[in-house]
Amino acid sequence: MTATPDILQSKTAMHASASDHRKLGLALSLMALCLLAPVALSFGVRSVNWTQIWSALTAYDPTNPDHVVVQVIRLPRFLAAVLAGAALASAGALMQGMTRNPLADPGLLGVNAGASIGVVICIWILGLSDPAQFIWVALGGGLAASVLVFALGNAGRGTPAQLILAGAAVSALGLALTRGVLLISQQTLDVYRFWVLGGFNGIRLDTLAALLPFFAVGGIATLFAATTLNALSLGNDTARNLGVRVGLAQILIGLAVVVLCGATVSLAGPITFVGLVVPHLARKVAGSDMRWQVLLSATFGAVLMICADLTGRLSLFGGNMQAGVMAAFLGGPVLIWIVRKHGGGTL
């Protein structure tokens, strides 16, 4: 009986320590974003000093080349990287929490496959060539594919394994259709191959403004969905016993993932690895609390995406390597570690 207070004190200390680690991780990641912002605005083929950056942000002069570089090229690129990284990483945390699979990825819902086939068909049939024209086509294709995945996976009543299998089937179908069109149309291949690498070249502020409502809706849905993940991670039956409406929770999580990934694919093309590897890094800091995992995944993902974009600007990579390629390059070793540690098992 005398040991009970000691046990309670020990548990309280452990909870306090975990909370401190989470807050520290959040603070450091936000600090990293603040430090990376001026670097992202200054670094590139044309270097811009910090005085000019501040002047471009506070007193924009369209006749000043440095101001144009900052406002027209690098500021939209930085904001797009933050949005894309946060969206993909938090969507990955939601998917891994719902399916209880450490190798789950937002692409399992068919967003990338649907967006790709939509873009390919419109390039082939309508002759589109400007990546800015792909935004709504990619968003529509991704949303349509995700609805099909949920219908096939019997979302709300089926198991996470059924959803994964349905996503794999739809993704395989989309990939086959995409490759079929590319094989018969060289012109389509020439245009598509730049979009499919994933990156932030040529993004404009008006493009970000058009997609911002989708990111906002996805973010709000994520906040509500994250509150159910702790219960869902224990299994559907346990979650029901705890009072969670499992079907509604799965639909809400699916909505958040689809909208966030659809908006990101529309903005920057299909970017892989971020939604897969970042939640594992966040889990090391957040522990088992899924709400903190989602939050830290968002901030860690934004940092990783900015780093990938900056790495692609190095002269080693020609100064213009796509961020999607660099994200895969940076995430590959982490993926190998995940597979060796978990072997594709459950969380």
mmCIF file of C-alpha atoms in Angstrom:
data_model
loop_
_atom_site.group_PDB
_atom_site.id
_atom_site.type_symbol
_atom_site.label_atom_id
_atom_site.label_comp_id
_atom_site.label_asym_id
_atom_site.label_seq_id
_atom_site.Cartn_x
_atom_site.Cartn_y
_atom_site.Cartn_z
ATOM 1 C CA MET A 1 0.000 0.000 0.000
ATOM 2 C CA THR A 2 2.848 2.390 0.780
ATOM 3 C CA ALA A 3 4.217 1.968 -2.734
ATOM 4 C CA THR A 4 1.046 3.376 -4.327
ATOM 5 C CA PRO A 5 1.983 7.068 -3.912
ATOM 6 C CA ASP A 6 5.421 6.332 -5.354
ATOM 7 C CA ILE A 7 3.852 4.667 -8.393
ATOM 8 C CA LEU A 8 1.494 7.603 -8.908
ATOM 9 C CA GLN A 9 4.353 10.057 -8.593
ATOM 10 C CA SER A 10 6.388 8.034 -11.096
ATOM 11 C CA LYS A 11 3.521 8.026 -13.618
ATOM 12 C CA THR A 12 2.975 11.752 -13.114
ATOM 13 C CA ALA A 13 6.673 12.398 -13.718
ATOM 14 C CA MET A 14 6.616 10.299 -16.893
ATOM 15 C CA HIS A 15 3.598 12.184 -18.244
ATOM 16 C CA ALA A 16 5.233 15.513 -17.418
ATOM 17 C CA SER A 17 8.449 14.441 -19.147
ATOM 18 C CA ALA A 18 6.550 13.319 -22.265
ATOM 19 C CA SER A 19 4.649 16.626 -22.340
ATOM 20 C CA ASP A 20 7.915 18.543 -22.067
ATOM 21 C CA HIS A 21 9.392 16.597 -24.998
ATOM 22 C CA ARG A 22 6.338 17.324 -27.148
ATOM 23 C CA LYS A 23 6.374 21.026 -26.374
ATOM 24 C CA LEU A 24 10.118 21.187 -27.000
ATOM 25 C CA GLY A 25 9.732 19.368 -30.321
ATOM 26 C CA LEU A 26 6.974 21.743 -31.387
ATOM 27 C CA ALA A 27 8.953 24.807 -30.326
ATOM 28 C CA LEU A 28 12.114 23.654 -32.120
ATOM 29 C CA SER A 29 10.259 22.827 -35.338
ATOM 30 C CA LEU A 30 8.514 26.211 -35.349
ATOM 31 C CA MET A 31 11.836 27.889 -34.666
ATOM 32 C CA ALA A 32 13.356 25.975 -37.586
ATOM 33 C CA LEU A 33 10.573 27.259 -39.853
ATOM 34 C CA CYS A 34 11.297 30.824 -38.776
ATOM 35 C CA LEU A 35 15.026 30.377 -39.427
ATOM 36 C CA LEU A 36 14.479 28.681 -42.780
ATOM 37 C CA ALA A 37 12.154 31.415 -44.067
ATOM 38 C CA PRO A 38 14.845 34.057 -44.781
ATOM 39 C CA VAL A 39 17.151 31.344 -46.149
ATOM 40 C CA ALA A 40 14.462 30.161 -48.568
ATOM 41 C CA LEU A 41 13.822 33.726 -49.715
ATOM 42 C CA SER A 42 17.501 34.579 -50.214
ATOM 43 C CA PHE A 43 19.067 31.359 -51.518
ATOM 44 C CA GLY A 44 19.035 30.406 -55.193
ATOM 45 C CA VAL A 45 20.599 31.122 -58.561
ATOM 46 C CA ARG A 46 20.242 34.829 -57.767
ATOM 47 C CA SER A 47 21.231 35.607 -54.184
ATOM 48 C CA VAL A 48 19.217 38.278 -52.411
ATOM 49 C CA ASN A 49 20.487 39.922 -49.233
ATOM 50 C CA TRP A 50 18.273 40.174 -46.188
ATOM 51 C CA THR A 51 17.874 43.948 -46.516
ATOM 52 C CA GLN A 52 16.370 43.511 -49.955
ATOM 53 C CA ILE A 53 14.152 40.700 -48.678
ATOM 54 C CA TRP A 54 12.692 42.927 -45.972
ATOM 55 C CA SER A 55 12.253 45.758 -48.452
ATOM 56 C CA ALA A 56 10.515 43.420 -50.926
ATOM 57 C CA LEU A 57 8.073 42.271 -48.254
ATOM 58 C CA THR A 58 7.293 45.717 -46.827
ATOM 59 C CA ALA A 59 7.734 48.102 -49.780
ATOM 60 C CA TYR A 60 7.463 46.074 -52.984
ATOM 61 C CA ASP A 61 8.913 47.717 -56.103
ATOM 62 C CA PRO A 62 8.037 45.834 -59.328
ATOM 63 C CA THR A 63 10.964 47.509 -61.116
ATOM 64 C CA ASN A 64 13.498 46.048 -58.664
ATOM 65 C CA PRO A 65 14.705 42.602 -59.855
ATOM 66 C CA ASP A 66 15.444 41.458 -56.289
ATOM 67 C CA HIS A 67 11.936 42.397 -55.185
ATOM 68 C CA VAL A 68 10.437 40.492 -58.104
ATOM 69 C CA VAL A 69 12.481 37.383 -57.274
ATOM 70 C CA VAL A 70 11.345 37.466 -53.658
ATOM 71 C CA GLN A 71 7.663 38.312 -54.165
ATOM 72 C CA VAL A 72 6.892 36.501 -57.411
ATOM 73 C CA ILE A 73 9.131 33.426 -57.202
ATOM 74 C CA ARG A 74 10.456 32.599 -53.756
ATOM 75 C CA LEU A 75 7.691 33.691 -51.404
ATOM 76 C CA PRO A 76 5.028 31.572 -53.181
ATOM 77 C CA ARG A 77 7.533 28.709 -53.352
ATOM 78 C CA PHE A 78 8.219 28.896 -49.614
ATOM 79 C CA LEU A 79 4.534 29.096 -48.671
ATOM 80 C CA ALA A 80 3.703 26.215 -51.015
ATOM 81 C CA ALA A 81 6.428 24.059 -49.444
ATOM 82 C CA VAL A 82 5.082 24.781 -45.946
ATOM 83 C CA LEU A 83 1.504 23.925 -46.944
ATOM 84 C CA ALA A 84 2.466 20.806 -48.907
ATOM 85 C CA GLY A 85 4.800 19.432 -46.249
ATOM 86 C CA ALA A 86 2.349 20.023 -43.403
ATOM 87 C CA ALA A 87 -0.588 18.589 -45.378
ATOM 88 C CA LEU A 88 1.171 15.422 -46.559
ATOM 89 C CA ALA A 89 2.765 14.657 -43.189
ATOM 90 C CA SER A 90 -0.399 15.174 -41.147
ATOM 91 C CA ALA A 91 -2.371 13.120 -43.688
ATOM 92 C CA GLY A 92 0.212 10.358 -43.308
ATOM 93 C CA ALA A 93 -0.163 10.428 -39.524
ATOM 94 C CA LEU A 94 -3.941 10.139 -39.898
ATOM 95 C CA MET A 95 -3.642 7.184 -42.283
ATOM 96 C CA GLN A 96 -1.154 5.321 -40.104
ATOM 97 C CA GLY A 97 -3.279 5.922 -37.028
ATOM 98 C CA MET A 98 -6.515 4.790 -38.673
ATOM 99 C CA THR A 99 -5.070 1.679 -40.347
ATOM 100 C CA ARG A 100 -2.655 0.906 -37.488
ATOM 101 C CA ASN A 101 -0.003 0.237 -40.109
ATOM 102 C CA PRO A 102 3.394 2.033 -39.927
ATOM 103 C CA LEU A 103 3.816 1.680 -43.708
ATOM 104 C CA ALA A 104 0.483 3.307 -44.556
ATOM 105 C CA ASP A 105 0.740 6.301 -46.865
ATOM 106 C CA PRO A 106 -1.774 8.930 -48.051
ATOM 107 C CA GLY A 107 -1.354 7.510 -51.539
ATOM 108 C CA LEU A 108 -3.248 4.426 -50.354
ATOM 109 C CA LEU A 109 -6.491 6.352 -50.907
ATOM 110 C CA GLY A 110 -5.677 6.653 -54.604
ATOM 111 C CA VAL A 111 -5.213 10.437 -54.593
ATOM 112 C CA ASN A 112 -1.952 10.360 -56.570
ATOM 113 C CA ALA A 113 -3.246 7.768 -59.014
ATOM 114 C CA GLY A 114 -6.500 9.630 -59.651
ATOM 115 C CA ALA A 115 -4.751 12.959 -60.077
ATOM 116 C CA SER A 116 -2.214 11.457 -62.465
ATOM 117 C CA ILE A 117 -4.761 9.824 -64.755
ATOM 118 C CA GLY A 118 -6.822 13.031 -64.773
ATOM 119 C CA VAL A 119 -3.817 15.110 -65.810
ATOM 120 C CA VAL A 120 -2.712 12.599 -68.442
ATOM 121 C CA ILE A 121 -6.127 12.356 -70.080
ATOM 122 C CA CYS A 122 -6.510 16.139 -70.210
ATOM 123 C CA ILE A 123 -3.039 16.573 -71.709
ATOM 124 C CA TRP A 124 -3.826 13.884 -74.255
ATOM 125 C CA ILE A 125 -7.358 14.933 -75.212
ATOM 126 C CA LEU A 126 -7.450 18.680 -74.469
ATOM 127 C CA GLY A 127 -3.807 19.449 -75.214
ATOM 128 C CA LEU A 128 -3.102 21.184 -71.895
ATOM 129 C CA SER A 129 0.531 22.118 -71.385
ATOM 130 C CA ASP A 130 0.676 24.685 -68.572
ATOM 131 C CA PRO A 131 1.034 23.101 -65.104
ATOM 132 C CA ALA A 132 -1.216 25.844 -63.753
ATOM 133 C CA GLN A 133 -4.029 24.322 -65.826
ATOM 134 C CA PHE A 134 -3.619 20.963 -64.090
ATOM 135 C CA ILE A 135 -4.765 22.148 -60.672
ATOM 136 C CA TRP A 136 -8.489 21.526 -60.898
ATOM 137 C CA VAL A 137 -8.061 18.471 -63.116
ATOM 138 C CA ALA A 138 -5.692 16.883 -60.600
ATOM 139 C CA LEU A 139 -7.909 17.801 -57.664
ATOM 140 C CA GLY A 140 -10.994 16.351 -59.348
ATOM 141 C CA GLY A 141 -9.205 13.155 -60.343
ATOM 142 C CA GLY A 142 -7.807 12.650 -56.862
ATOM 143 C CA LEU A 143 -11.166 13.195 -55.191
ATOM 144 C CA ALA A 144 -12.943 10.855 -57.637
ATOM 145 C CA ALA A 145 -10.382 8.079 -57.068
ATOM 146 C CA SER A 146 -10.665 8.448 -53.305
ATOM 147 C CA VAL A 147 -14.453 8.200 -53.402
ATOM 148 C CA LEU A 148 -14.046 5.001 -55.443
ATOM 149 C CA VAL A 149 -11.597 3.621 -52.878
ATOM 150 C CA PHE A 150 -14.024 4.275 -50.033
ATOM 151 C CA ALA A 151 -16.880 2.704 -51.987
ATOM 152 C CA LEU A 152 -14.864 -0.431 -52.759
ATOM 153 C CA GLY A 153 -13.427 -0.605 -49.243
ATOM 154 C CA ASN A 154 -16.889 -0.278 -47.692
ATOM 155 C CA ALA A 155 -15.696 2.647 -45.577
ATOM 156 C CA GLY A 156 -17.352 2.997 -42.220
ATOM 157 C CA ARG A 157 -18.112 -0.727 -41.948
ATOM 158 C CA GLY A 158 -15.086 -2.405 -43.507
ATOM 159 C CA THR A 159 -11.754 -2.991 -41.823
ATOM 160 C CA PRO A 160 -8.597 -0.920 -42.383
ATOM 161 C CA ALA A 161 -7.179 -3.862 -44.361
ATOM 162 C CA GLN A 162 -10.115 -3.656 -46.793
ATOM 163 C CA LEU A 163 -9.473 0.047 -47.302
ATOM 164 C CA ILE A 164 -5.786 -0.602 -47.981
ATOM 165 C CA LEU A 165 -6.588 -3.330 -50.507
ATOM 166 C CA ALA A 166 -9.130 -1.101 -52.268
ATOM 167 C CA GLY A 167 -6.588 1.727 -52.397
ATOM 168 C CA ALA A 168 -3.931 -0.574 -53.827
ATOM 169 C CA ALA A 169 -6.351 -1.817 -56.488
ATOM 170 C CA VAL A 170 -7.435 1.676 -57.573
ATOM 171 C CA SER A 171 -3.817 2.902 -57.566
ATOM 172 C CA ALA A 172 -2.745 -0.036 -59.730
ATOM 173 C CA LEU A 173 -5.590 0.660 -62.165
ATOM 174 C CA GLY A 174 -4.705 4.357 -62.331
ATOM 175 C CA LEU A 175 -1.031 3.562 -62.903
ATOM 176 C CA ALA A 176 -1.876 1.128 -65.699
ATOM 177 C CA LEU A 177 -4.144 3.654 -67.440
ATOM 178 C CA THR A 178 -1.551 6.399 -67.062
ATOM 179 C CA ARG A 179 1.206 4.264 -68.556
ATOM 180 C CA GLY A 180 -1.075 3.186 -71.381
ATOM 181 C CA VAL A 181 -1.746 6.774 -72.445
ATOM 182 C CA LEU A 182 1.927 7.750 -72.101
ATOM 183 C CA LEU A 183 3.001 4.850 -74.324
ATOM 184 C CA ILE A 184 0.822 5.994 -77.200
ATOM 185 C CA SER A 185 1.423 9.749 -76.904
ATOM 186 C CA GLN A 186 4.943 11.143 -76.850
ATOM 187 C CA GLN A 187 3.609 14.697 -76.533
ATOM 188 C CA THR A 188 1.685 13.753 -73.404
ATOM 189 C CA LEU A 189 4.787 12.134 -71.943
ATOM 190 C CA ASP A 190 6.877 15.262 -72.584
ATOM 191 C CA VAL A 191 4.456 17.451 -70.631
ATOM 192 C CA TYR A 192 3.558 14.940 -67.926
ATOM 193 C CA ARG A 193 7.107 14.025 -66.930
ATOM 194 C CA PHE A 194 7.775 17.489 -65.505
ATOM 195 C CA TRP A 195 4.575 17.541 -63.450
ATOM 196 C CA VAL A 196 4.953 14.016 -62.053
ATOM 197 C CA LEU A 197 8.314 14.803 -60.403
ATOM 198 C CA GLY A 198 6.572 17.068 -57.898
ATOM 199 C CA GLY A 199 7.897 20.524 -57.073
ATOM 200 C CA PHE A 200 7.193 24.195 -56.524
ATOM 201 C CA ASN A 201 8.601 25.848 -59.628
ATOM 202 C CA GLY A 202 6.334 28.470 -61.156
ATOM 203 C CA ILE A 203 3.783 28.546 -58.334
ATOM 204 C CA ARG A 204 2.043 31.909 -58.031
ATOM 205 C CA LEU A 205 0.332 33.578 -55.105
ATOM 206 C CA ASP A 206 -3.031 33.524 -56.897
ATOM 207 C CA THR A 207 -2.685 29.740 -57.275
ATOM 208 C CA LEU A 208 -2.077 29.423 -53.537
ATOM 209 C CA ALA A 209 -5.059 31.653 -52.825
ATOM 210 C CA ALA A 210 -7.318 29.469 -54.993
ATOM 211 C CA LEU A 211 -6.311 26.289 -53.135
ATOM 212 C CA LEU A 212 -6.102 27.792 -49.644
ATOM 213 C CA PRO A 213 -9.785 27.017 -48.830
ATOM 214 C CA PHE A 214 -9.120 23.321 -49.513
ATOM 215 C CA PHE A 215 -6.110 23.316 -47.195
ATOM 216 C CA ALA A 216 -8.221 25.122 -44.570
ATOM 217 C CA VAL A 217 -11.054 22.574 -44.809
ATOM 218 C CA GLY A 218 -8.552 19.718 -44.646
ATOM 219 C CA GLY A 219 -6.844 21.263 -41.640
ATOM 220 C CA ILE A 220 -10.114 21.726 -39.749
ATOM 221 C CA ALA A 221 -11.152 18.156 -40.543
ATOM 222 C CA THR A 222 -7.747 16.981 -39.304
ATOM 223 C CA LEU A 223 -8.210 18.736 -35.953
ATOM 224 C CA PHE A 224 -11.512 16.963 -35.357
ATOM 225 C CA ALA A 225 -10.283 13.622 -36.730
ATOM 226 C CA ALA A 226 -7.175 13.621 -34.528
ATOM 227 C CA THR A 227 -9.328 13.559 -31.379
ATOM 228 C CA THR A 228 -10.619 10.082 -32.329
ATOM 229 C CA LEU A 229 -7.290 8.527 -33.276
ATOM 230 C CA ASN A 230 -6.241 7.517 -29.762
ATOM 231 C CA ALA A 231 -9.358 5.358 -29.494
ATOM 232 C CA LEU A 232 -9.153 4.027 -33.072
ATOM 233 C CA SER A 233 -5.525 2.988 -32.542
ATOM 234 C CA LEU A 234 -6.781 0.494 -29.939
ATOM 235 C CA GLY A 235 -9.017 -1.248 -32.485
ATOM 236 C CA ASN A 236 -12.525 -0.656 -33.803
ATOM 237 C CA ASP A 237 -14.260 -2.733 -31.116
ATOM 238 C CA THR A 238 -12.458 -0.982 -28.293
ATOM 239 C CA ALA A 239 -13.150 2.391 -29.877
ATOM 240 C CA ARG A 240 -16.873 1.590 -30.051
ATOM 241 C CA ASN A 241 -16.835 0.585 -26.389
ATOM 242 C CA LEU A 242 -15.276 3.972 -25.608
ATOM 243 C CA GLY A 243 -18.169 5.710 -27.336
ATOM 244 C CA VAL A 244 -16.493 6.550 -30.649
ATOM 245 C CA ARG A 245 -18.667 6.341 -33.760
ATOM 246 C CA VAL A 246 -16.118 4.408 -35.801
ATOM 247 C CA GLY A 247 -17.801 4.815 -39.182
ATOM 248 C CA LEU A 248 -18.150 8.574 -38.817
ATOM 249 C CA ALA A 249 -14.572 8.857 -37.545
ATOM 250 C CA GLN A 250 -13.215 6.921 -40.537
ATOM 251 C CA ILE A 251 -15.173 9.077 -42.968
ATOM 252 C CA LEU A 252 -13.880 12.245 -41.296
ATOM 253 C CA ILE A 253 -10.292 10.975 -41.427
ATOM 254 C CA GLY A 254 -10.760 9.990 -45.063
ATOM 255 C CA LEU A 255 -12.162 13.438 -45.878
ATOM 256 C CA ALA A 256 -9.200 15.160 -44.232
ATOM 257 C CA VAL A 257 -6.669 12.957 -46.048
ATOM 258 C CA VAL A 258 -8.375 13.296 -49.439
ATOM 259 C CA VAL A 259 -8.754 17.073 -49.286
ATOM 260 C CA LEU A 260 -5.216 17.699 -47.986
ATOM 261 C CA CYS A 261 -3.556 15.340 -50.460
ATOM 262 C CA GLY A 262 -5.782 16.391 -53.340
ATOM 263 C CA ALA A 263 -4.928 20.045 -52.798
ATOM 264 C CA THR A 264 -1.210 19.225 -52.489
ATOM 265 C CA VAL A 265 -1.128 17.095 -55.641
ATOM 266 C CA SER A 266 -2.976 19.855 -57.473
ATOM 267 C CA LEU A 267 -0.485 22.423 -56.234
ATOM 268 C CA ALA A 268 2.833 20.618 -56.606
ATOM 269 C CA GLY A 269 2.281 17.249 -58.254
ATOM 270 C CA PRO A 270 2.546 13.831 -56.578
ATOM 271 C CA ILE A 271 5.198 14.019 -53.826
ATOM 272 C CA THR A 272 6.013 10.759 -52.087
ATOM 273 C CA PHE A 273 7.768 9.709 -48.865
ATOM 274 C CA VAL A 274 6.792 12.768 -46.797
ATOM 275 C CA GLY A 275 3.523 11.285 -45.585
ATOM 276 C CA LEU A 276 5.244 7.972 -44.947
ATOM 277 C CA VAL A 277 8.395 8.878 -43.039
ATOM 278 C CA VAL A 278 7.572 12.092 -41.148
ATOM 279 C CA PRO A 279 4.939 10.517 -38.826
ATOM 280 C CA HIS A 280 7.612 8.091 -37.607
ATOM 281 C CA LEU A 281 9.881 10.983 -36.678
ATOM 282 C CA ALA A 282 6.985 12.726 -34.944
ATOM 283 C CA ARG A 283 6.099 9.513 -33.084
ATOM 284 C CA LYS A 284 9.579 9.439 -31.550
ATOM 285 C CA VAL A 285 8.820 12.777 -29.891
ATOM 286 C CA ALA A 286 5.056 12.584 -29.346
ATOM 287 C CA GLY A 287 4.890 9.058 -27.996
ATOM 288 C CA SER A 288 1.538 7.293 -28.207
ATOM 289 C CA ASP A 289 -0.660 10.400 -28.152
ATOM 290 C CA MET A 290 -2.024 10.573 -31.710
ATOM 291 C CA ARG A 291 -3.124 14.187 -31.355
ATOM 292 C CA TRP A 292 0.451 15.272 -30.756
ATOM 293 C CA GLN A 293 1.660 12.952 -33.517
ATOM 294 C CA VAL A 294 -0.554 14.721 -36.051
ATOM 295 C CA LEU A 295 0.443 18.195 -34.839
ATOM 296 C CA LEU A 296 4.176 17.452 -34.810
ATOM 297 C CA SER A 297 3.920 15.671 -38.161
ATOM 298 C CA ALA A 298 2.571 18.884 -39.673
ATOM 299 C CA THR A 299 5.433 21.052 -38.391
ATOM 300 C CA PHE A 300 8.114 18.424 -39.086
ATOM 301 C CA GLY A 301 6.719 17.887 -42.595
ATOM 302 C CA ALA A 302 6.875 21.595 -43.369
ATOM 303 C CA VAL A 303 10.516 21.716 -42.238
ATOM 304 C CA LEU A 304 11.425 18.628 -44.282
ATOM 305 C CA MET A 305 9.760 19.966 -47.432
ATOM 306 C CA ILE A 306 11.543 23.312 -47.194
ATOM 307 C CA CYS A 307 14.854 21.500 -46.666
ATOM 308 C CA ALA A 308 14.145 19.307 -49.710
ATOM 309 C CA ASP A 309 13.373 22.367 -51.815
ATOM 310 C CA LEU A 310 16.516 24.167 -50.622
ATOM 311 C CA THR A 311 18.661 21.081 -51.240
ATOM 312 C CA GLY A 312 17.378 20.966 -54.810
ATOM 313 C CA ARG A 313 18.684 24.500 -55.362
ATOM 314 C CA LEU A 314 22.290 23.482 -54.649
ATOM 315 C CA SER A 315 24.701 23.693 -57.563
ATOM 316 C CA LEU A 316 25.445 19.999 -56.971
ATOM 317 C CA PHE A 317 21.983 19.254 -58.390
ATOM 318 C CA GLY A 318 22.081 21.876 -61.124
ATOM 319 C CA GLY A 319 20.341 24.472 -58.967
ATOM 320 C CA ASN A 320 16.850 23.408 -60.034
ATOM 321 C CA MET A 321 16.166 19.856 -58.854
ATOM 322 C CA GLN A 322 12.487 19.257 -58.074
ATOM 323 C CA ALA A 323 11.552 19.098 -54.387
ATOM 324 C CA GLY A 324 9.660 15.843 -54.939
ATOM 325 C CA VAL A 325 12.848 14.160 -56.113
ATOM 326 C CA MET A 326 14.829 15.499 -53.172
ATOM 327 C CA ALA A 327 12.122 14.432 -50.711
ATOM 328 C CA ALA A 328 12.434 10.886 -52.024
ATOM 329 C CA PHE A 329 16.226 11.149 -51.844
ATOM 330 C CA LEU A 330 16.112 12.298 -48.217
ATOM 331 C CA GLY A 331 13.300 9.925 -47.240
ATOM 332 C CA GLY A 332 14.718 6.766 -48.790
ATOM 333 C CA PRO A 333 17.139 5.927 -45.971
ATOM 334 C CA VAL A 334 14.405 6.584 -43.404
ATOM 335 C CA LEU A 335 12.056 4.227 -45.249
ATOM 336 C CA ILE A 336 14.705 1.492 -45.165
ATOM 337 C CA TRP A 337 15.016 1.986 -41.414
ATOM 338 C CA ILE A 338 11.227 1.793 -40.986
ATOM 339 C CA VAL A 339 10.994 -1.465 -42.938
ATOM 340 C CA ARG A 340 13.875 -3.033 -41.028
ATOM 341 C CA LYS A 341 12.396 -1.999 -37.688
ATOM 342 C CA HIS A 342 8.706 -2.743 -38.244
ATOM 343 C CA GLY A 343 8.704 -5.190 -41.126
ATOM 344 C CA GLY A 344 5.334 -3.825 -42.220
ATOM 345 C CA GLY A 345 3.660 -4.827 -38.979
ATOM 346 C CA THR A 346 1.140 -2.838 -37.007
ATOM 347 C CA LEU A 347 1.899 0.134 -34.846
#
